[in-house]
Amino acid sequence: MTRIDLNSDLGESFGVYTLGNDEAMLEIVTSANVACGFHAGDPLVMAETIERAGRNGVAVGAHPSFLDLWGFGRRPILGERPADIEKHVIYQIGALQALAQAAGTSLQHVKTHGSLGNMAAEDDDLALAVARAIKAVDPGLIFIVMPGLATERAAEAVGLRLAREVYADRAYADNGNLVSRKLDGAVIHDADAAAERVLRMVEANEIVTAGGRRMPVSIDTVCVHGDTPGAVGMARRIRDRLAAAGLTIAPFGTWL
């Protein structure tokens, strides 16, 4: 591995409420996952994030979620039919795609947010609904997936390009999915520890779970959450550590 992408969930402010330091993060990451209004974001924030990303040479993707502004998309939404979720995802991608087109650019990818992402990683029907939605809007879009889980299988099943992602600041359960945020140790806050952990994952092509299991994976992109305390410092530390190890940091759409 000589190339790696850094991505972050951005555009998560809403109306008069500001979340995260997008301006600083867009000077560090190479891909931005932009909230599409269902868990955060609004048309003005979406457009501004697209424009800021363009000024920094950062690729833009849609970050669809369950319709859950109150819970920031992190509450499990049970009982929704996959066919209905498919339409929700199409709607969100389409909204961001239209704003990108108005700004003279295009989308690189789609990455699911919060509980939608966690549930799709373990539910083949839900994962297929997301993959079908992406393909329906634009078959050229890249699906960011959890390696070895249902979203990877879905991307392959419908013929989408995919980018396999690991998380810098989240612990892994033994099934390869993320540890619930409700549990102690689920979120990593130490920037140096996160940077060394990311480098080990990328160099060894493996995830080490909270239970000590080693899982071989392919890694194309690393996520640093933009809404956690110290997110900018952590992202900078990770980028510097990867660059010092000789990796080229660039949007995955330029080389996948």
Short mmCIF file of N, CA and C in Angstrom, two decimals, residues 56-199:
data_model
loop_
_atom_site.label_atom_id
_atom_site.label_comp_id
_atom_site.label_asym_id
_atom_site.label_seq_id
_atom_site.Cartn_x
_atom_site.Cartn_y
_atom_site.Cartn_z
N ASN A 56 -10.14 23.35 -1.49
CA ASN A 56 -9.03 22.63 -0.87
C ASN A 56 -8.65 21.35 -1.62
N GLY A 57 -9.26 21.11 -2.77
CA GLY A 57 -8.95 19.90 -3.53
C GLY A 57 -9.44 18.63 -2.87
N VAL A 58 -10.49 18.75 -2.06
CA VAL A 58 -11.05 17.61 -1.34
C VAL A 58 -12.24 17.05 -2.11
N ALA A 59 -12.25 15.73 -2.33
CA ALA A 59 -13.37 15.09 -3.02
C ALA A 59 -14.58 15.04 -2.09
N VAL A 60 -15.77 15.07 -2.70
CA VAL A 60 -17.01 15.16 -1.93
C VAL A 60 -17.87 13.93 -2.18
N GLY A 61 -18.50 13.45 -1.10
CA GLY A 61 -19.44 12.35 -1.21
C GLY A 61 -20.65 12.59 -0.34
N ALA A 62 -21.72 11.86 -0.61
CA ALA A 62 -22.96 11.97 0.16
C ALA A 62 -22.87 11.09 1.40
N HIS A 63 -23.48 11.60 2.48
CA HIS A 63 -23.45 10.91 3.78
C HIS A 63 -24.89 10.72 4.26
N PRO A 64 -25.63 9.81 3.62
CA PRO A 64 -27.04 9.62 3.96
C PRO A 64 -27.23 8.88 5.27
N SER A 65 -28.39 9.07 5.87
CA SER A 65 -28.68 8.46 7.17
C SER A 65 -30.16 8.13 7.26
N PHE A 66 -30.54 7.51 8.39
CA PHE A 66 -31.95 7.45 8.73
C PHE A 66 -32.49 8.87 8.93
N LEU A 67 -33.78 9.04 8.76
CA LEU A 67 -34.42 10.33 9.00
C LEU A 67 -34.52 10.53 10.51
N ASP A 68 -33.50 11.19 11.09
CA ASP A 68 -33.37 11.24 12.55
C ASP A 68 -32.58 12.47 12.97
N LEU A 69 -33.14 13.65 12.72
CA LEU A 69 -32.48 14.88 13.16
C LEU A 69 -32.35 14.93 14.68
N TRP A 70 -33.37 14.46 15.38
CA TRP A 70 -33.38 14.54 16.84
C TRP A 70 -32.24 13.72 17.44
N GLY A 71 -31.97 12.56 16.87
CA GLY A 71 -30.93 11.67 17.41
C GLY A 71 -29.64 11.69 16.64
N PHE A 72 -29.46 12.66 15.72
CA PHE A 72 -28.24 12.79 14.92
C PHE A 72 -27.95 11.51 14.13
N GLY A 73 -29.01 10.79 13.78
CA GLY A 73 -28.84 9.59 12.96
C GLY A 73 -28.21 8.43 13.68
N ARG A 74 -28.09 8.52 14.99
CA ARG A 74 -27.42 7.46 15.74
C ARG A 74 -28.39 6.54 16.48
N ARG A 75 -29.69 6.76 16.28
CA ARG A 75 -30.67 5.87 16.89
C ARG A 75 -31.08 4.80 15.87
N PRO A 76 -31.09 3.53 16.27
CA PRO A 76 -31.57 2.49 15.34
C PRO A 76 -33.04 2.74 14.98
N ILE A 77 -33.33 2.73 13.71
CA ILE A 77 -34.70 2.86 13.23
C ILE A 77 -35.14 1.48 12.77
N LEU A 78 -36.03 0.87 13.52
CA LEU A 78 -36.44 -0.50 13.25
C LEU A 78 -37.79 -0.52 12.54
N GLY A 79 -38.01 -1.53 11.72
CA GLY A 79 -39.30 -1.70 11.08
C GLY A 79 -39.45 -1.06 9.72
N GLU A 80 -38.45 -0.26 9.30
CA GLU A 80 -38.52 0.35 7.96
C GLU A 80 -38.22 -0.71 6.91
N ARG A 81 -38.97 -0.73 5.84
CA ARG A 81 -38.72 -1.67 4.75
C ARG A 81 -37.46 -1.25 3.99
N PRO A 82 -36.59 -2.20 3.63
CA PRO A 82 -35.40 -1.84 2.84
C PRO A 82 -35.76 -1.06 1.58
N ALA A 83 -36.90 -1.38 0.96
CA ALA A 83 -37.29 -0.65 -0.26
C ALA A 83 -37.56 0.82 0.04
N ASP A 84 -38.06 1.11 1.24
CA ASP A 84 -38.30 2.50 1.62
C ASP A 84 -36.99 3.22 1.93
N ILE A 85 -36.09 2.53 2.63
CA ILE A 85 -34.77 3.10 2.90
C ILE A 85 -34.04 3.39 1.60
N GLU A 86 -34.21 2.53 0.61
CA GLU A 86 -33.60 2.76 -0.70
C GLU A 86 -34.03 4.11 -1.27
N LYS A 87 -35.30 4.43 -1.17
CA LYS A 87 -35.80 5.72 -1.67
C LYS A 87 -35.24 6.87 -0.84
N HIS A 88 -35.14 6.68 0.47
CA HIS A 88 -34.56 7.73 1.32
C HIS A 88 -33.13 8.04 0.92
N VAL A 89 -32.37 7.00 0.61
CA VAL A 89 -30.96 7.19 0.23
C VAL A 89 -30.87 7.85 -1.14
N ILE A 90 -31.72 7.44 -2.07
CA ILE A 90 -31.74 8.09 -3.38
C ILE A 90 -32.02 9.58 -3.23
N TYR A 91 -32.99 9.91 -2.41
CA TYR A 91 -33.37 11.31 -2.17
C TYR A 91 -32.19 12.12 -1.65
N GLN A 92 -31.46 11.56 -0.69
CA GLN A 92 -30.36 12.30 -0.08
C GLN A 92 -29.18 12.47 -1.05
N ILE A 93 -28.83 11.39 -1.75
CA ILE A 93 -27.75 11.50 -2.73
C ILE A 93 -28.13 12.52 -3.80
N GLY A 94 -29.36 12.45 -4.25
CA GLY A 94 -29.81 13.35 -5.31
C GLY A 94 -29.74 14.81 -4.90
N ALA A 95 -30.07 15.10 -3.64
CA ALA A 95 -30.01 16.48 -3.17
C ALA A 95 -28.59 17.01 -3.21
N LEU A 96 -27.64 16.22 -2.71
CA LEU A 96 -26.26 16.68 -2.71
C LEU A 96 -25.69 16.73 -4.12
N GLN A 97 -26.09 15.78 -4.94
CA GLN A 97 -25.63 15.75 -6.33
C GLN A 97 -26.07 17.01 -7.07
N ALA A 98 -27.29 17.46 -6.84
CA ALA A 98 -27.79 18.66 -7.50
C ALA A 98 -27.00 19.89 -7.06
N LEU A 99 -26.70 20.00 -5.77
CA LEU A 99 -25.92 21.13 -5.28
C LEU A 99 -24.50 21.08 -5.81
N ALA A 100 -23.94 19.88 -5.92
CA ALA A 100 -22.59 19.75 -6.48
C ALA A 100 -22.58 20.18 -7.94
N GLN A 101 -23.59 19.75 -8.69
CA GLN A 101 -23.67 20.14 -10.09
C GLN A 101 -23.79 21.65 -10.23
N ALA A 102 -24.58 22.28 -9.37
CA ALA A 102 -24.73 23.74 -9.41
C ALA A 102 -23.42 24.44 -9.12
N ALA A 103 -22.56 23.78 -8.34
CA ALA A 103 -21.25 24.36 -8.00
C ALA A 103 -20.18 24.01 -9.04
N GLY A 104 -20.57 23.28 -10.07
CA GLY A 104 -19.64 22.94 -11.13
C GLY A 104 -18.76 21.75 -10.82
N THR A 105 -19.22 20.87 -9.94
CA THR A 105 -18.42 19.70 -9.59
C THR A 105 -19.31 18.47 -9.55
N SER A 106 -18.77 17.35 -9.09
CA SER A 106 -19.55 16.11 -9.03
C SER A 106 -19.17 15.34 -7.78
N LEU A 107 -19.95 14.33 -7.47
CA LEU A 107 -19.70 13.51 -6.29
C LEU A 107 -18.74 12.37 -6.60
N GLN A 108 -17.95 12.01 -5.62
CA GLN A 108 -17.02 10.89 -5.73
C GLN A 108 -17.62 9.60 -5.16
N HIS A 109 -18.39 9.73 -4.05
CA HIS A 109 -18.72 8.53 -3.30
C HIS A 109 -19.97 8.71 -2.46
N VAL A 110 -20.35 7.61 -1.81
CA VAL A 110 -21.43 7.60 -0.82
C VAL A 110 -20.96 6.80 0.38
N LYS A 111 -21.22 7.34 1.57
CA LYS A 111 -20.92 6.63 2.81
C LYS A 111 -22.09 6.79 3.76
N THR A 112 -22.63 5.69 4.25
CA THR A 112 -23.75 5.74 5.17
C THR A 112 -23.30 6.25 6.54
N HIS A 113 -24.25 6.89 7.24
CA HIS A 113 -23.96 7.50 8.54
C HIS A 113 -24.59 6.72 9.69
N GLY A 114 -23.92 6.74 10.82
CA GLY A 114 -24.50 6.33 12.09
C GLY A 114 -25.15 4.97 12.09
N SER A 115 -26.36 4.91 12.63
CA SER A 115 -27.05 3.63 12.76
C SER A 115 -27.38 3.00 11.42
N LEU A 116 -27.63 3.80 10.40
CA LEU A 116 -27.86 3.21 9.08
C LEU A 116 -26.62 2.45 8.63
N GLY A 117 -25.44 3.04 8.84
CA GLY A 117 -24.21 2.36 8.46
C GLY A 117 -23.96 1.12 9.29
N ASN A 118 -24.14 1.24 10.61
CA ASN A 118 -23.90 0.10 11.49
C ASN A 118 -24.83 -1.06 11.19
N MET A 119 -26.11 -0.74 10.95
CA MET A 119 -27.08 -1.80 10.67
C MET A 119 -26.88 -2.41 9.29
N ALA A 120 -26.54 -1.57 8.29
CA ALA A 120 -26.31 -2.09 6.94
C ALA A 120 -25.09 -2.99 6.89
N ALA A 121 -24.12 -2.74 7.77
CA ALA A 121 -22.91 -3.58 7.80
C ALA A 121 -23.23 -5.01 8.21
N GLU A 122 -24.36 -5.21 8.89
CA GLU A 122 -24.71 -6.55 9.39
C GLU A 122 -25.98 -7.11 8.76
N ASP A 123 -26.66 -6.34 7.93
CA ASP A 123 -27.95 -6.74 7.35
C ASP A 123 -27.83 -6.70 5.83
N ASP A 124 -27.80 -7.88 5.21
CA ASP A 124 -27.59 -7.94 3.76
C ASP A 124 -28.69 -7.25 2.98
N ASP A 125 -29.94 -7.36 3.43
CA ASP A 125 -31.03 -6.71 2.71
C ASP A 125 -30.92 -5.20 2.77
N LEU A 126 -30.57 -4.66 3.93
CA LEU A 126 -30.40 -3.22 4.07
C LEU A 126 -29.19 -2.74 3.27
N ALA A 127 -28.12 -3.50 3.32
CA ALA A 127 -26.93 -3.14 2.55
C ALA A 127 -27.22 -3.12 1.06
N LEU A 128 -27.97 -4.09 0.59
CA LEU A 128 -28.34 -4.13 -0.83
C LEU A 128 -29.24 -2.96 -1.21
N ALA A 129 -30.11 -2.55 -0.29
CA ALA A 129 -30.96 -1.39 -0.56
C ALA A 129 -30.12 -0.14 -0.77
N VAL A 130 -29.10 0.04 0.08
CA VAL A 130 -28.21 1.19 -0.07
C VAL A 130 -27.44 1.10 -1.39
N ALA A 131 -26.90 -0.07 -1.69
CA ALA A 131 -26.12 -0.24 -2.91
C ALA A 131 -26.98 0.00 -4.15
N ARG A 132 -28.20 -0.50 -4.14
CA ARG A 132 -29.10 -0.26 -5.28
C ARG A 132 -29.42 1.23 -5.43
N ALA A 133 -29.59 1.91 -4.30
CA ALA A 133 -29.87 3.35 -4.35
C ALA A 133 -28.71 4.10 -4.99
N ILE A 134 -27.50 3.77 -4.58
CA ILE A 134 -26.31 4.42 -5.15
C ILE A 134 -26.25 4.19 -6.65
N LYS A 135 -26.44 2.93 -7.06
CA LYS A 135 -26.35 2.61 -8.48
C LYS A 135 -27.45 3.29 -9.28
N ALA A 136 -28.63 3.43 -8.68
CA ALA A 136 -29.74 4.07 -9.39
C ALA A 136 -29.45 5.53 -9.68
N VAL A 137 -28.79 6.20 -8.75
CA VAL A 137 -28.47 7.62 -8.94
C VAL A 137 -27.30 7.79 -9.91
N ASP A 138 -26.23 7.02 -9.68
CA ASP A 138 -25.04 7.14 -10.52
C ASP A 138 -24.17 5.90 -10.33
N PRO A 139 -24.13 5.00 -11.32
CA PRO A 139 -23.33 3.78 -11.19
C PRO A 139 -21.83 4.05 -11.06
N GLY A 140 -21.40 5.28 -11.33
CA GLY A 140 -19.98 5.61 -11.21
C GLY A 140 -19.56 6.00 -9.81
N LEU A 141 -20.53 6.16 -8.90
CA LEU A 141 -20.20 6.52 -7.53
C LEU A 141 -19.53 5.35 -6.81
N ILE A 142 -18.62 5.68 -5.90
CA ILE A 142 -17.91 4.67 -5.12
C ILE A 142 -18.62 4.51 -3.78
N PHE A 143 -18.84 3.28 -3.36
CA PHE A 143 -19.50 2.97 -2.09
C PHE A 143 -18.41 2.72 -1.05
N ILE A 144 -18.36 3.56 0.00
CA ILE A 144 -17.45 3.30 1.12
C ILE A 144 -18.07 2.21 1.99
N VAL A 145 -17.32 1.13 2.20
CA VAL A 145 -17.87 -0.04 2.88
C VAL A 145 -17.00 -0.47 4.05
N MET A 146 -17.61 -1.25 4.93
CA MET A 146 -16.88 -1.91 6.01
C MET A 146 -16.32 -3.21 5.46
N PRO A 147 -15.00 -3.40 5.49
CA PRO A 147 -14.41 -4.60 4.89
C PRO A 147 -14.88 -5.88 5.57
N GLY A 148 -15.24 -6.84 4.72
CA GLY A 148 -15.64 -8.15 5.22
C GLY A 148 -17.08 -8.25 5.67
N LEU A 149 -17.84 -7.15 5.59
CA LEU A 149 -19.21 -7.16 6.10
C LEU A 149 -20.22 -6.99 4.95
N ALA A 150 -21.48 -6.82 5.31
CA ALA A 150 -22.56 -6.86 4.32
C ALA A 150 -22.46 -5.76 3.27
N THR A 151 -21.99 -4.58 3.66
CA THR A 151 -21.90 -3.50 2.67
C THR A 151 -20.87 -3.83 1.59
N GLU A 152 -19.78 -4.48 1.95
CA GLU A 152 -18.82 -4.90 0.94
C GLU A 152 -19.46 -5.91 -0.02
N ARG A 153 -20.18 -6.87 0.54
CA ARG A 153 -20.84 -7.87 -0.30
C ARG A 153 -21.86 -7.22 -1.23
N ALA A 154 -22.59 -6.23 -0.71
CA ALA A 154 -23.62 -5.58 -1.52
C ALA A 154 -23.01 -4.80 -2.68
N ALA A 155 -21.93 -4.07 -2.40
CA ALA A 155 -21.26 -3.31 -3.47
C ALA A 155 -20.80 -4.25 -4.58
N GLU A 156 -20.23 -5.37 -4.20
CA GLU A 156 -19.76 -6.33 -5.19
C GLU A 156 -20.93 -6.95 -5.95
N ALA A 157 -22.04 -7.20 -5.24
CA ALA A 157 -23.19 -7.85 -5.87
C ALA A 157 -23.83 -6.99 -6.95
N VAL A 158 -23.87 -5.67 -6.75
CA VAL A 158 -24.52 -4.80 -7.75
C VAL A 158 -23.51 -4.19 -8.72
N GLY A 159 -22.23 -4.46 -8.53
CA GLY A 159 -21.22 -4.00 -9.48
C GLY A 159 -20.72 -2.59 -9.26
N LEU A 160 -20.77 -2.11 -8.01
CA LEU A 160 -20.24 -0.78 -7.71
C LEU A 160 -18.76 -0.85 -7.38
N ARG A 161 -18.03 0.21 -7.72
CA ARG A 161 -16.68 0.35 -7.16
C ARG A 161 -16.81 0.59 -5.67
N LEU A 162 -15.84 0.14 -4.92
CA LEU A 162 -15.93 0.29 -3.47
C LEU A 162 -14.60 0.72 -2.89
N ALA A 163 -14.70 1.42 -1.75
CA ALA A 163 -13.53 1.82 -0.97
C ALA A 163 -13.70 1.22 0.42
N ARG A 164 -12.74 0.43 0.84
CA ARG A 164 -12.82 -0.24 2.14
C ARG A 164 -12.23 0.70 3.20
N GLU A 165 -13.00 0.87 4.28
CA GLU A 165 -12.70 1.89 5.27
C GLU A 165 -12.38 1.31 6.63
N VAL A 166 -11.42 1.96 7.31
CA VAL A 166 -11.20 1.70 8.74
C VAL A 166 -11.35 3.01 9.48
N TYR A 167 -11.60 2.90 10.78
CA TYR A 167 -11.83 4.08 11.62
C TYR A 167 -10.64 4.32 12.53
N ALA A 168 -10.17 5.56 12.54
CA ALA A 168 -9.04 5.93 13.39
C ALA A 168 -9.43 5.99 14.85
N ASP A 169 -10.64 6.43 15.12
CA ASP A 169 -11.03 6.79 16.48
C ASP A 169 -12.13 5.91 17.06
N ARG A 170 -12.34 4.73 16.48
CA ARG A 170 -13.37 3.83 16.98
C ARG A 170 -12.81 2.44 17.21
N ALA A 171 -13.26 1.80 18.27
CA ALA A 171 -12.87 0.42 18.57
C ALA A 171 -13.75 -0.54 17.76
N TYR A 172 -13.21 -1.74 17.50
CA TYR A 172 -13.91 -2.75 16.72
C TYR A 172 -14.37 -3.91 17.58
N ALA A 173 -15.58 -4.39 17.31
CA ALA A 173 -16.08 -5.61 17.94
C ALA A 173 -15.51 -6.82 17.21
N ASP A 174 -15.67 -7.98 17.79
CA ASP A 174 -15.07 -9.18 17.20
C ASP A 174 -15.72 -9.60 15.89
N ASN A 175 -16.91 -9.05 15.56
CA ASN A 175 -17.53 -9.37 14.27
C ASN A 175 -17.06 -8.43 13.16
N GLY A 176 -16.15 -7.49 13.49
CA GLY A 176 -15.63 -6.57 12.49
C GLY A 176 -16.40 -5.27 12.38
N ASN A 177 -17.51 -5.15 13.09
CA ASN A 177 -18.26 -3.89 13.11
C ASN A 177 -17.75 -3.03 14.25
N LEU A 178 -18.24 -1.80 14.34
CA LEU A 178 -17.80 -0.88 15.39
C LEU A 178 -18.42 -1.23 16.72
N VAL A 179 -17.67 -1.02 17.79
CA VAL A 179 -18.20 -1.15 19.14
C VAL A 179 -19.24 -0.05 19.36
N SER A 180 -20.34 -0.39 19.99
CA SER A 180 -21.39 0.60 20.27
C SER A 180 -20.83 1.77 21.06
N ARG A 181 -21.26 2.98 20.68
CA ARG A 181 -20.84 4.18 21.40
C ARG A 181 -21.32 4.18 22.86
N LYS A 182 -22.26 3.33 23.18
CA LYS A 182 -22.77 3.25 24.56
C LYS A 182 -21.77 2.56 25.49
N LEU A 183 -20.77 1.89 24.93
CA LEU A 183 -19.83 1.11 25.73
C LEU A 183 -18.54 1.88 25.97
N ASP A 184 -17.94 1.66 27.11
CA ASP A 184 -16.66 2.30 27.44
C ASP A 184 -15.59 1.86 26.44
N GLY A 185 -14.76 2.83 26.03
CA GLY A 185 -13.67 2.52 25.12
C GLY A 185 -14.04 2.48 23.66
N ALA A 186 -15.31 2.79 23.34
CA ALA A 186 -15.76 2.74 21.95
C ALA A 186 -15.11 3.82 21.10
N VAL A 187 -14.83 4.99 21.72
CA VAL A 187 -14.24 6.12 21.00
C VAL A 187 -12.84 6.38 21.55
N ILE A 188 -11.88 6.51 20.65
CA ILE A 188 -10.48 6.75 21.02
C ILE A 188 -10.22 8.26 20.93
N HIS A 189 -9.67 8.83 22.00
CA HIS A 189 -9.47 10.28 22.06
C HIS A 189 -8.00 10.68 21.98
N ASP A 190 -7.08 9.77 22.21
CA ASP A 190 -5.65 10.08 22.21
C ASP A 190 -5.14 10.11 20.76
N ALA A 191 -4.70 11.30 20.31
CA ALA A 191 -4.29 11.48 18.91
C ALA A 191 -3.08 10.64 18.56
N ASP A 192 -2.08 10.59 19.45
CA ASP A 192 -0.88 9.80 19.17
C ASP A 192 -1.21 8.32 19.08
N ALA A 193 -2.04 7.85 20.01
CA ALA A 193 -2.43 6.44 19.99
C ALA A 193 -3.20 6.11 18.72
N ALA A 194 -4.09 7.01 18.31
CA ALA A 194 -4.87 6.78 17.10
C ALA A 194 -3.97 6.75 15.86
N ALA A 195 -3.00 7.65 15.81
CA ALA A 195 -2.09 7.70 14.65
C ALA A 195 -1.28 6.42 14.53
N GLU A 196 -0.75 5.93 15.64
CA GLU A 196 0.04 4.69 15.61
C GLU A 196 -0.85 3.51 15.26
N ARG A 197 -2.06 3.51 15.78
CA ARG A 197 -3.01 2.43 15.49
C ARG A 197 -3.34 2.40 14.00
N VAL A 198 -3.60 3.57 13.41
CA VAL A 198 -3.90 3.64 11.98
C VAL A 198 -2.73 3.13 11.15
N LEU A 199 -1.54 3.57 11.48
CA LEU A 199 -0.38 3.13 10.71
C LEU A 199 -0.22 1.62 10.78
#
